[in-house]
Each structure stands twice: as C-alpha cells, then as structure tokens.
C-alpha cells in the first residue's frame, strides 16, 4: 500500500486536479491520497478568521464567497465529468462553505485558536471533496475519508499535537480496502480533539498528516508530489543555481526542514523513521523525473545547501535585577515559549542576556508580553535566518556580505547567520 500527498500548488486549477488523476491512474497498488487545500485557500481562510476577530463579519463572508467561486470555477473546468455530477459537487461545495458562514453567525466561543480550527479546516474539506468526486467519476473507484475521524489531537487548535496511540486505534477500521475500493482520499492538516472539535496541525502540516498515515498503516512508501523536481539545494526562486539533491538520509532531511529548506514540514520525518518507510519527493509536473529518495541508507552529498527562514524575530531577555542564574532563567523562558508553541531556531547567551530567534506572529507577541513579567525584553523583528551546510567563506560573503549581521554561529559544516531585513539581495 502506498501513500501519496499532493500540495496546494499541485491542485490549484482544473489542470492540476486532472494531473493528480493521471498520476493515481498509473498506480496499481492500494493507495491513500492526502490532499492540502487548493492554491492559496488556507491564506484566504486565515484572512476570514482575522476579519471575524476584527468584527468585520461582512469581509469574512465576502472572502468565503470568493473561496466558493474559486472551487466552483475549478469544478466547471474539470473534463469528463457530467453536468449533473458537477452540479451535485458544486452543491457540496456550497454546503461546506455555508456551514462556515453559519459558524461565523452563531459562534459564541471567542477563542481565536478555536475559531481558527473551525474555519481554516474548510480548505482541505473542499479540496478533498472535489478531488474525490473527480477521481471517483473519471479515474477509479475511490472513497472520501474525513481525517477528523481518526487523526486525534490535543486542543491546541492551531498547532495541535497528535495522539499517536488513539489515532492508530481509530485507523484500524478506516482504511480497510473493502468492496473493491483500492483508493481513499483524505485531508492533510486537520484532525479533531477528544471533544470532536476540529483542530489544525500547523501551517504546511499536510506532509506531517501523510507521514502519520503512512507510518500507522505500515505503508510501503510515502510520495510527496511537489511543484519542484524534488528536494533542491536551495529555494530556486532565491538562488537560481539551486541543484536537485537526488538522495538524502532521514537525518539530512529532518535537519534541512528544520533549517527552513523548502523540503517538507518539519515533523514529517519522525513518523517515517519509526517504521523505516522511504519517502520520495517527486515532480508533479514531470513525473518521469527521478526526484529525491529519502531513507535511512541514503546520504547528503557534500554540496552546499542553503535554507532561509524569513520573518524572524530576535528576542533578548535580561533580568530586571542582574540575578541571572542562566540555567534557571533559560528553562523558565523556554517553558513560556513552549506554551505559546514557538519554535526556537537559534539561541545565544551571555551572562546577562539570553537571545532567542523565533518565527514572528500573533503568539510571539503574546509570549513577549509574558516574558516581560520577569525580565526586560527587547526585540528586533523583520529578520532573516540563513543556514548554509557545507559552507565556504565565499558563500557567506555572497549571501550575507552587504547586510547587517546580528548573529553568526558556525561549526565545521554549518553556518547560521541572522540578518537584518527580509529581502535577500
Ligand atoms: N493547507 C495548509 C497550509 O497551506 C496545510 C498544507 O498545505 O500542508 O498551510
Ligand atoms: Mg498548502
């Protein structure tokens, strides 16, 4: 049995959905297909939630109608589907969008993250509904499975943690491949908590969902279909001489995704390592290309690999009374960041100051307020963190030369440079 994951960019148009159909028509194995939200739908839904919290319900409803139109146009453009099937599908899309409009009208729970889960999950519910109907009516018999029926999480609605044992138990009866069904379609990114409320696993979390499903069902492999030829040595939009990395070890892939390479969601590798399941990253547009092969036996060649993380903030914490015992203060501050689900990308310390580089965002500002209770906190925002593996002095100069460096940390193989302003060149 295989697991395929398709990202939002691969299914952002009728042509994309057809291409997905072509790819899975060539697969004779039993298959579970995990899809992200189509195109930029998740960003739009985040805007719906933000407008709702600014009490601008009209704007929320307007964006939701735009999302409905986008999916209906996509359905219009799908070939080989009869008009009645298309009409039925458009009706399903409308019902899903209406349920979020109703939520916005009726909701009494004003927790931002809770509402995020209920609203932003719509993207994957829509894309999976469209993809399943297309596959089922033109490619092969398929069944739509709601990921919320098995991905079980805690209640951190925007970045929920998965309970593997509970998820595994629920999965036992879900993908049973009965009655000649050899293809299931399900959503990435979403799950549900113990009360049955919808939760989200964090941005770009569909890769992680696919890895969990592959691991807990004991799949033979996971393939992530992407809009690039495989894992590249750098983001080709920023570094035109980026090269394909034909193979990577799990360790390399985990490290590169942590550093911010456009590989896959950070948490993807761990569930695969546990069961030794190979991961293939392949080109959605040119399926003949060999892509990148990731497993325990492979390794990264010695070529330079560059990863960047934009929108970073460096938080510097100083004790109010000079009383730093570094270990205690560090642990207390880290616990605060952990509570706000902030990922720390770099740490630097001096006897009287701890500096932490994290993603900037809503939670970051809330965490800063809490850090200020016991310390003096300063921060620098709009930063960029560049990591170069197998660096040379020339590469450091080339990518950071004329920009102000706030921090530079290096060991024998890797250099990490925190730079002012988001723009690379
Ligand atoms: N749709 C979600 C996002 O855009 C999850 C994903 O794409 O993996 O973040
Ligand atoms: Mg996406």
Short mmCIF file of C-alpha atoms and ligand atoms in Angstrom, two decimals:
data_model
loop_
_atom_site.label_atom_id
_atom_site.label_comp_id
_atom_site.label_asym_id
_atom_site.label_seq_id
_atom_site.Cartn_x
_atom_site.Cartn_y
_atom_site.Cartn_z
CA UNK A 1 0.00 0.00 0.00
CA UNK A 2 1.25 3.47 -0.89
CA UNK A 3 0.52 6.97 0.40
CA UNK A 4 0.60 9.95 -1.98
CA UNK A 5 0.43 13.53 -0.80
CA UNK A 6 -0.48 16.43 -3.09
CA UNK A 7 0.20 20.01 -2.00
CA UNK A 8 -1.97 23.05 -2.63
CA UNK A 9 0.07 24.23 -5.62
CA UNK A 10 -0.47 20.92 -7.45
CA UNK A 11 -4.25 21.13 -7.23
CA UNK A 12 -4.76 24.88 -7.73
CA UNK A 13 -6.52 24.50 -11.12
CA UNK A 14 -8.65 22.03 -13.10
CA UNK A 15 -5.46 21.01 -14.96
CA UNK A 16 -3.81 20.27 -11.62
CA UNK A 17 -6.69 18.08 -10.47
CA UNK A 18 -6.60 16.23 -13.84
CA UNK A 19 -2.88 15.71 -13.46
CA UNK A 20 -3.45 14.25 -9.99
CA UNK A 21 -5.97 11.90 -11.64
CA UNK A 22 -3.37 10.86 -14.23
CA UNK A 23 -0.75 10.18 -11.58
CA UNK A 24 -3.00 8.00 -9.48
CA UNK A 25 -4.40 6.18 -12.53
CA UNK A 26 -0.86 4.84 -13.07
CA UNK A 27 -0.70 3.39 -9.56
CA UNK A 28 -1.82 -0.24 -9.38
CA UNK A 29 -1.20 -0.56 -5.65
CA UNK A 30 -3.68 0.17 -2.93
CA UNK A 31 -3.45 3.89 -2.33
CA UNK A 32 -4.26 6.55 0.25
CA UNK A 33 -4.22 10.08 -1.18
CA UNK A 34 -3.72 13.02 1.20
CA UNK A 35 -4.52 16.50 -0.12
CA UNK A 36 -3.84 20.04 1.08
CA UNK A 37 -6.18 22.95 0.47
CA UNK A 38 -6.18 24.11 -3.18
CA UNK A 39 -3.88 27.00 -4.10
CA UNK A 40 -3.93 29.86 -1.61
CA UNK A 41 -7.17 28.82 0.10
CA UNK A 42 -5.57 28.47 3.55
CA UNK A 43 -4.22 32.04 3.41
CA UNK A 44 -7.68 33.25 2.45
CA UNK A 45 -9.26 31.35 5.32
CA UNK A 46 -6.76 32.84 7.74
CA UNK A 47 -7.99 36.22 6.46
CA UNK A 48 -11.58 35.09 7.12
CA UNK A 49 -10.68 34.29 10.73
CA UNK A 50 -8.73 37.56 11.15
CA UNK A 51 -11.63 39.64 9.78
CA UNK A 52 -14.03 37.79 12.06
CA UNK A 53 -11.88 38.79 15.03
CA UNK A 54 -11.88 42.39 13.87
CA UNK A 55 -15.69 42.11 13.99
CA UNK A 56 -15.79 42.54 10.22
CA UNK A 57 -18.21 39.71 9.50
CA UNK A 58 -19.09 41.13 6.08
CA UNK A 59 -15.49 40.80 4.99
CA UNK A 60 -15.35 37.23 6.32
CA UNK A 61 -18.45 36.31 4.35
CA UNK A 62 -17.13 38.05 1.22
CA UNK A 63 -13.87 36.03 1.30
CA UNK A 64 -15.83 32.83 1.91
CA UNK A 65 -17.93 33.53 -1.18
CA UNK A 66 -14.72 34.09 -3.14
CA UNK A 67 -13.46 30.70 -1.96
CA UNK A 68 -16.75 29.12 -3.05
CA UNK A 69 -16.48 30.73 -6.52
CA UNK A 70 -12.89 29.58 -6.91
CA UNK A 71 -13.86 25.97 -6.23
CA UNK A 72 -16.96 26.16 -8.44
CA UNK A 73 -14.87 27.51 -11.34
CA UNK A 74 -12.43 24.70 -10.79
CA UNK A 75 -15.29 22.18 -10.99
CA UNK A 76 -16.57 23.85 -14.21
CA UNK A 77 -13.17 23.34 -15.79
CA UNK A 78 -12.88 19.63 -14.95
CA UNK A 79 -13.18 17.46 -18.06
CA UNK A 80 -15.02 14.14 -18.41
CA UNK A 81 -17.49 14.85 -15.63
CA UNK A 82 -21.17 15.01 -16.49
CA UNK A 83 -23.11 18.18 -15.77
CA UNK A 84 -25.35 16.57 -13.11
CA UNK A 85 -22.23 15.33 -11.28
CA UNK A 86 -20.72 18.82 -11.50
CA UNK A 87 -23.92 20.40 -10.17
CA UNK A 88 -24.04 17.93 -7.30
CA UNK A 89 -20.41 18.70 -6.49
CA UNK A 90 -20.98 22.46 -6.58
CA UNK A 91 -23.84 21.92 -4.17
CA UNK A 92 -21.48 20.03 -1.81
CA UNK A 93 -19.00 22.92 -2.02
CA UNK A 94 -21.75 25.42 -1.22
CA UNK A 95 -22.92 23.37 1.77
CA UNK A 96 -19.39 23.21 3.19
CA UNK A 97 -18.90 26.97 2.76
CA UNK A 98 -22.37 27.66 4.20
CA UNK A 99 -21.54 25.65 7.30
CA UNK A 100 -18.61 28.02 8.00
CA UNK A 101 -20.81 31.05 7.29
CA UNK A 102 -23.29 29.63 9.82
CA UNK A 103 -20.47 29.08 12.30
CA UNK A 104 -19.49 32.72 11.96
CA UNK A 105 -23.09 33.79 12.54
CA UNK A 106 -23.80 31.55 15.53
CA UNK A 107 -20.49 31.04 17.31
CA UNK A 108 -20.29 32.00 20.96
CA UNK A 109 -16.74 30.80 21.67
CA UNK A 110 -14.34 33.70 21.22
CA UNK A 111 -11.06 31.86 21.48
CA UNK A 112 -9.00 32.83 18.40
CA UNK A 113 -7.35 29.43 18.02
CA UNK A 114 -10.61 27.50 18.44
CA UNK A 115 -12.22 29.57 15.69
CA UNK A 116 -9.12 29.12 13.52
CA UNK A 117 -9.57 25.34 13.67
CA UNK A 118 -13.26 25.51 12.76
CA UNK A 119 -12.76 27.99 9.92
CA UNK A 120 -9.39 27.18 8.34
CA UNK A 121 -10.10 23.43 8.07
CA UNK A 122 -12.61 24.28 5.33
CA UNK A 123 -9.80 24.41 2.72
CA UNK A 124 -8.92 20.74 2.99
CA UNK A 125 -12.58 19.69 3.30
CA UNK A 126 -13.29 21.44 -0.02
CA UNK A 127 -10.25 20.20 -1.92
CA UNK A 128 -10.72 16.59 -0.80
CA UNK A 129 -14.39 16.67 -1.77
CA UNK A 130 -13.58 17.97 -5.26
CA UNK A 131 -10.65 15.61 -5.77
CA UNK A 132 -12.59 12.57 -4.57
CA UNK A 133 -15.55 13.27 -6.84
CA UNK A 134 -13.26 13.81 -9.83
CA UNK A 135 -11.26 10.63 -9.16
CA UNK A 136 -14.34 8.57 -8.43
CA UNK A 137 -16.22 9.61 -11.53
CA UNK A 138 -13.32 9.61 -14.02
CA UNK A 139 -10.29 7.66 -12.76
CA UNK A 140 -11.07 4.83 -10.35
CA UNK A 141 -13.44 3.97 -7.54
CA UNK A 142 -12.44 5.97 -4.52
CA UNK A 143 -13.84 6.78 -1.11
CA UNK A 144 -13.59 10.06 0.79
CA UNK A 145 -12.48 9.67 4.41
CA UNK A 146 -12.76 12.51 6.89
CA UNK A 147 -9.37 12.82 8.63
CA UNK A 148 -11.15 14.12 11.73
CA UNK A 149 -12.49 10.59 12.24
CA UNK A 150 -9.03 9.27 13.01
CA UNK A 151 -6.35 11.99 13.47
CA UNK A 152 -6.82 12.59 17.21
CA UNK A 153 -5.13 15.56 18.81
CA UNK A 154 -4.92 17.76 21.88
CA UNK A 155 -6.82 21.05 21.96
CA UNK A 156 -4.13 23.46 20.74
CA UNK A 157 -6.31 24.24 17.79
CA UNK A 158 -3.80 25.94 15.52
CA UNK A 159 -0.82 23.67 16.12
CA UNK A 160 -2.36 20.58 17.64
CA UNK A 161 -0.26 17.68 18.87
CA UNK A 162 -1.29 14.25 17.59
CA UNK A 163 -2.06 11.41 19.99
CA UNK A 164 -0.47 8.54 18.09
CA UNK A 165 -1.96 5.69 20.15
CA UNK A 166 -5.52 6.95 19.83
CA UNK A 167 -5.03 7.72 16.14
CA UNK A 168 -3.63 4.25 15.50
CA UNK A 169 -6.61 2.59 17.22
CA UNK A 170 -9.10 4.59 15.17
CA UNK A 171 -7.22 3.88 11.95
CA UNK A 172 -7.70 0.12 12.35
CA UNK A 173 -11.15 0.17 10.78
CA UNK A 174 -10.82 3.15 8.48
CA UNK A 175 -8.67 2.17 5.51
CA UNK A 176 -9.95 -1.37 5.15
CA UNK A 177 -9.77 -1.57 1.34
CA UNK A 178 -13.05 -3.49 1.28
CA UNK A 179 -15.63 -3.87 -1.55
CA UNK A 180 -13.09 -3.35 -4.33
CA UNK A 181 -12.09 0.07 -3.02
CA UNK A 182 -8.38 0.46 -3.59
CA UNK A 183 -8.14 4.24 -3.33
CA UNK A 184 -9.02 6.50 -0.41
CA UNK A 185 -8.87 10.30 -0.45
CA UNK A 186 -8.41 12.20 2.80
CA UNK A 187 -7.37 15.61 4.12
CA UNK A 188 -3.98 16.67 5.38
CA UNK A 189 -3.56 19.33 8.07
CA UNK A 190 -6.74 18.64 10.07
CA UNK A 191 -7.80 16.41 12.93
CA UNK A 192 -10.08 16.56 15.92
CA UNK A 193 -9.66 16.79 19.68
CA UNK A 194 -11.21 14.49 22.27
CA UNK A 195 -14.46 16.54 22.19
CA UNK A 196 -14.72 16.12 18.42
CA UNK A 197 -13.86 19.76 17.65
CA UNK A 198 -11.79 20.33 14.53
CA UNK A 199 -8.10 21.11 15.06
CA UNK A 200 -5.27 22.09 12.69
CA UNK A 201 -1.75 20.65 12.80
CA UNK A 202 0.08 23.89 11.88
CA UNK A 203 0.81 25.56 8.53
CA UNK A 204 2.12 23.20 5.85
CA UNK A 205 1.03 20.35 8.11
CA UNK A 206 -0.31 18.08 5.35
CA UNK A 207 3.08 16.46 4.86
CA UNK A 208 3.01 15.56 8.53
CA UNK A 209 -0.52 14.11 8.23
CA UNK A 210 0.62 11.98 5.28
CA UNK A 211 3.64 10.74 7.25
CA UNK A 212 1.45 9.82 10.23
CA UNK A 213 -0.94 7.90 7.99
CA UNK A 214 1.93 6.14 6.18
CA UNK A 215 3.53 5.20 9.48
CA UNK A 216 0.42 4.00 11.29
CA UNK A 217 -0.92 1.99 8.34
CA UNK A 218 2.52 0.49 7.63
CA UNK A 219 2.62 1.80 4.04
CA UNK A 220 5.43 0.70 1.70
CA UNK A 221 6.35 4.32 0.95
CA UNK A 222 5.18 7.91 1.03
CA UNK A 223 5.44 10.10 -2.08
CA UNK A 224 5.10 13.86 -1.79
CA UNK A 225 4.23 15.34 -5.21
CA UNK A 226 5.53 18.88 -5.50
CA UNK A 227 5.84 21.76 -7.93
CA UNK A 228 9.64 21.36 -7.95
CA UNK A 229 11.70 18.43 -9.34
CA UNK A 230 12.50 17.13 -5.84
CA UNK A 231 14.40 18.47 -2.85
CA UNK A 232 16.72 21.24 -4.04
CA UNK A 233 19.91 22.59 -2.50
CA UNK A 234 18.22 26.00 -2.11
CA UNK A 235 14.99 27.78 -2.98
CA UNK A 236 15.25 28.22 -6.78
CA UNK A 237 13.27 31.47 -6.60
CA UNK A 238 16.04 32.99 -4.49
CA UNK A 239 19.07 31.02 -5.67
CA UNK A 240 18.90 30.32 -9.41
CA UNK A 241 21.78 27.82 -9.31
CA UNK A 242 19.92 25.53 -6.89
CA UNK A 243 20.59 21.85 -7.63
CA UNK A 244 18.48 18.74 -7.19
CA UNK A 245 19.53 16.52 -4.27
CA UNK A 246 18.88 13.00 -5.62
CA UNK A 247 19.12 11.39 -2.21
CA UNK A 248 19.04 12.29 1.47
CA UNK A 249 19.19 10.40 4.72
CA UNK A 250 16.32 10.86 7.16
CA UNK A 251 18.72 12.82 9.33
CA UNK A 252 19.64 15.21 6.50
CA UNK A 253 16.00 15.69 5.54
CA UNK A 254 14.97 16.35 9.15
CA UNK A 255 17.78 18.86 9.60
CA UNK A 256 17.14 20.66 6.33
CA UNK A 257 13.42 21.00 7.01
CA UNK A 258 14.25 22.33 10.48
CA UNK A 259 16.59 24.93 8.95
CA UNK A 260 13.82 26.09 6.62
CA UNK A 261 14.68 24.38 3.33
CA UNK A 262 11.57 24.09 1.16
CA UNK A 263 11.62 20.35 1.69
CA UNK A 264 8.67 19.44 3.82
CA UNK A 265 7.03 20.15 7.13
CA UNK A 266 9.47 19.84 10.00
CA UNK A 267 7.68 16.98 11.74
CA UNK A 268 7.34 14.78 8.63
CA UNK A 269 10.41 12.61 9.05
CA UNK A 270 9.96 11.24 12.56
CA UNK A 271 6.88 9.03 11.96
CA UNK A 272 8.62 7.59 8.87
CA UNK A 273 11.88 6.83 10.68
CA UNK A 274 9.98 4.91 13.35
CA UNK A 275 8.78 2.42 10.73
CA UNK A 276 11.63 2.83 8.23
CA UNK A 277 9.29 3.96 5.45
CA UNK A 278 11.01 5.52 2.42
CA UNK A 279 9.95 9.00 1.35
CA UNK A 280 10.04 10.10 -2.29
CA UNK A 281 9.72 13.75 -3.26
CA UNK A 282 8.71 13.92 -6.91
CA UNK A 283 7.79 16.43 -9.56
CA UNK A 284 4.09 16.78 -10.04
CA UNK A 285 4.55 18.38 -13.45
CA UNK A 286 7.11 15.92 -14.83
CA UNK A 287 6.51 12.51 -13.33
CA UNK A 288 9.34 10.99 -15.39
CA UNK A 289 11.97 12.80 -13.30
CA UNK A 290 13.55 10.70 -10.60
CA UNK A 291 13.10 13.23 -7.76
CA UNK A 292 14.63 12.77 -4.32
CA UNK A 293 14.87 9.50 -2.49
CA UNK A 294 14.92 9.76 1.31
CA UNK A 295 15.59 6.76 3.52
CA UNK A 296 17.92 5.55 6.22
CA UNK A 297 20.51 4.24 3.75
CA UNK A 298 20.95 7.42 1.68
CA UNK A 299 23.12 10.40 2.46
CA UNK A 300 23.57 14.02 1.50
CA UNK A 301 26.42 14.74 -0.87
CA UNK A 302 28.98 17.35 0.10
CA UNK A 303 27.49 20.16 -1.94
CA UNK A 304 26.41 23.41 -0.27
CA UNK A 305 22.79 23.52 0.81
CA UNK A 306 21.16 26.83 1.66
CA UNK A 307 17.98 27.26 3.70
CA UNK A 308 16.34 30.51 4.69
CA UNK A 309 13.69 31.48 7.19
CA UNK A 310 12.09 34.85 6.79
CA UNK A 311 10.02 36.86 9.24
CA UNK A 312 12.17 36.02 12.24
CA UNK A 313 12.31 37.93 15.48
CA UNK A 314 15.23 38.01 17.91
CA UNK A 315 14.01 38.31 21.49
CA UNK A 316 16.63 39.36 24.04
CA UNK A 317 15.76 38.79 27.70
CA UNK A 318 17.66 40.49 30.52
CA UNK A 319 16.95 40.00 34.22
CA UNK A 320 15.46 43.04 35.94
CA UNK A 321 17.84 42.75 38.92
CA UNK A 322 21.06 41.25 37.47
CA UNK A 323 20.12 38.00 39.17
CA UNK A 324 20.65 35.66 36.28
CA UNK A 325 21.34 32.09 37.02
CA UNK A 326 21.46 31.23 33.36
CA UNK A 327 20.17 27.68 33.66
CA UNK A 328 17.07 28.59 35.67
CA UNK A 329 16.22 31.65 33.63
CA UNK A 330 16.75 29.78 30.38
CA UNK A 331 14.45 26.96 31.38
CA UNK A 332 11.72 29.29 32.62
CA UNK A 333 11.84 31.35 29.43
CA UNK A 334 11.87 28.28 27.22
CA UNK A 335 8.80 26.96 29.00
CA UNK A 336 6.97 30.19 28.22
CA UNK A 337 7.90 29.90 24.55
CA UNK A 338 6.84 26.27 24.51
CA UNK A 339 3.43 27.17 25.92
CA UNK A 340 2.93 29.55 23.01
CA UNK A 341 4.12 26.85 20.57
CA UNK A 342 7.02 28.97 19.34
CA UNK A 343 9.79 27.18 17.52
CA UNK A 344 13.23 28.36 18.54
CA UNK A 345 15.60 28.49 15.62
CA UNK A 346 18.69 29.86 17.34
CA UNK A 347 19.85 30.57 20.89
CA UNK A 348 22.68 32.83 22.01
CA UNK A 349 23.53 33.66 25.59
CA UNK A 350 25.83 35.90 27.61
CA UNK A 351 25.93 36.06 31.42
CA UNK A 352 23.24 38.72 31.48
CA UNK A 353 21.25 38.15 28.34
CA UNK A 354 19.50 35.31 26.57
CA UNK A 355 18.65 35.88 22.92
CA UNK A 356 16.21 33.62 21.12
CA UNK A 357 15.35 33.69 17.43
CA UNK A 358 11.78 32.53 16.68
CA UNK A 359 9.13 32.95 13.96
CA UNK A 360 7.26 36.21 14.32
CA UNK A 361 3.48 36.03 14.62
CA UNK A 362 0.47 36.50 16.84
CA UNK A 363 1.66 34.04 19.51
CA UNK A 364 5.13 35.60 19.57
CA UNK A 365 3.79 38.95 20.67
CA UNK A 366 1.69 37.27 23.39
CA UNK A 367 4.77 35.39 24.60
CA UNK A 368 6.81 38.62 24.71
CA UNK A 369 4.18 40.16 26.99
CA UNK A 370 4.53 37.22 29.33
CA UNK A 371 8.35 37.26 29.24
CA UNK A 372 8.18 40.92 30.26
CA UNK A 373 6.63 40.00 33.60
CA UNK A 374 10.01 38.81 34.95
CA UNK A 375 12.57 40.37 32.64
CA UNK A 376 13.48 43.30 30.46
CA UNK A 377 12.71 42.26 26.93
CA UNK A 378 13.95 43.85 23.74
CA UNK A 379 13.42 42.58 20.26
CA UNK A 380 14.43 43.02 16.65
CA UNK A 381 11.92 41.97 14.04
CA UNK A 382 11.81 41.51 10.22
CA UNK A 383 14.94 39.38 10.32
CA UNK A 384 16.08 36.56 8.10
CA UNK A 385 17.93 33.45 9.22
CA UNK A 386 20.16 31.85 6.62
CA UNK A 387 21.69 28.42 7.15
CA UNK A 388 24.43 27.13 4.85
CA UNK A 389 25.53 23.50 5.12
CA UNK A 390 28.96 22.77 3.63
CA UNK A 391 29.65 26.48 3.59
CA UNK A 392 32.64 28.32 2.16
CA UNK A 393 33.77 31.85 3.01
CA UNK A 394 32.75 32.87 -0.49
CA UNK A 395 29.20 31.65 0.04
CA UNK A 396 28.93 33.51 3.34
CA UNK A 397 30.13 36.65 1.61
CA UNK A 398 27.83 36.10 -1.37
CA UNK A 399 24.66 35.68 0.66
CA UNK A 400 25.21 38.00 3.57
CA UNK A 401 28.07 40.30 2.56
CA UNK A 402 26.38 43.67 2.40
CA UNK A 403 23.75 43.10 5.08
CA UNK A 404 23.94 43.75 8.78
CA UNK A 405 24.58 40.51 10.69
CA UNK A 406 23.03 40.29 14.15
CA UNK A 407 24.34 36.83 14.97
CA UNK A 408 26.61 34.37 13.19
CA UNK A 409 27.12 30.86 14.59
CA UNK A 410 29.23 28.22 12.90
CA UNK A 411 30.66 24.77 13.36
CA UNK A 412 32.74 22.73 10.92
CA UNK A 413 29.96 22.08 8.43
CA UNK A 414 27.16 24.56 9.10
CA UNK A 415 26.93 28.32 9.46
CA UNK A 416 23.80 30.15 10.62
CA UNK A 417 23.51 33.89 10.07
CA UNK A 418 20.77 36.13 11.38
CA UNK A 419 20.42 39.12 9.07
CA UNK A 420 18.57 42.39 9.17
CA UNK A 421 15.63 42.95 6.80
CA UNK A 422 13.73 40.28 4.98
CA UNK A 423 14.95 40.83 1.46
CA UNK A 424 17.80 38.65 0.41
CA UNK A 425 19.65 40.80 -2.05
N1 LIG B 1 -3.28 23.96 3.68
C1 LIG B 1 -2.37 24.06 4.77
C2 LIG B 1 -1.42 25.20 4.55
O1 LIG B 1 -1.44 25.81 3.49
C3 LIG B 1 -1.64 22.80 5.03
C4 LIG B 1 -0.66 22.40 3.94
O2 LIG B 1 -0.68 22.95 2.86
O3 LIG B 1 0.14 21.50 4.16
O4 LIG B 1 -0.64 25.50 5.43
MG1 LIG B 2 -0.52 24.41 1.43
#
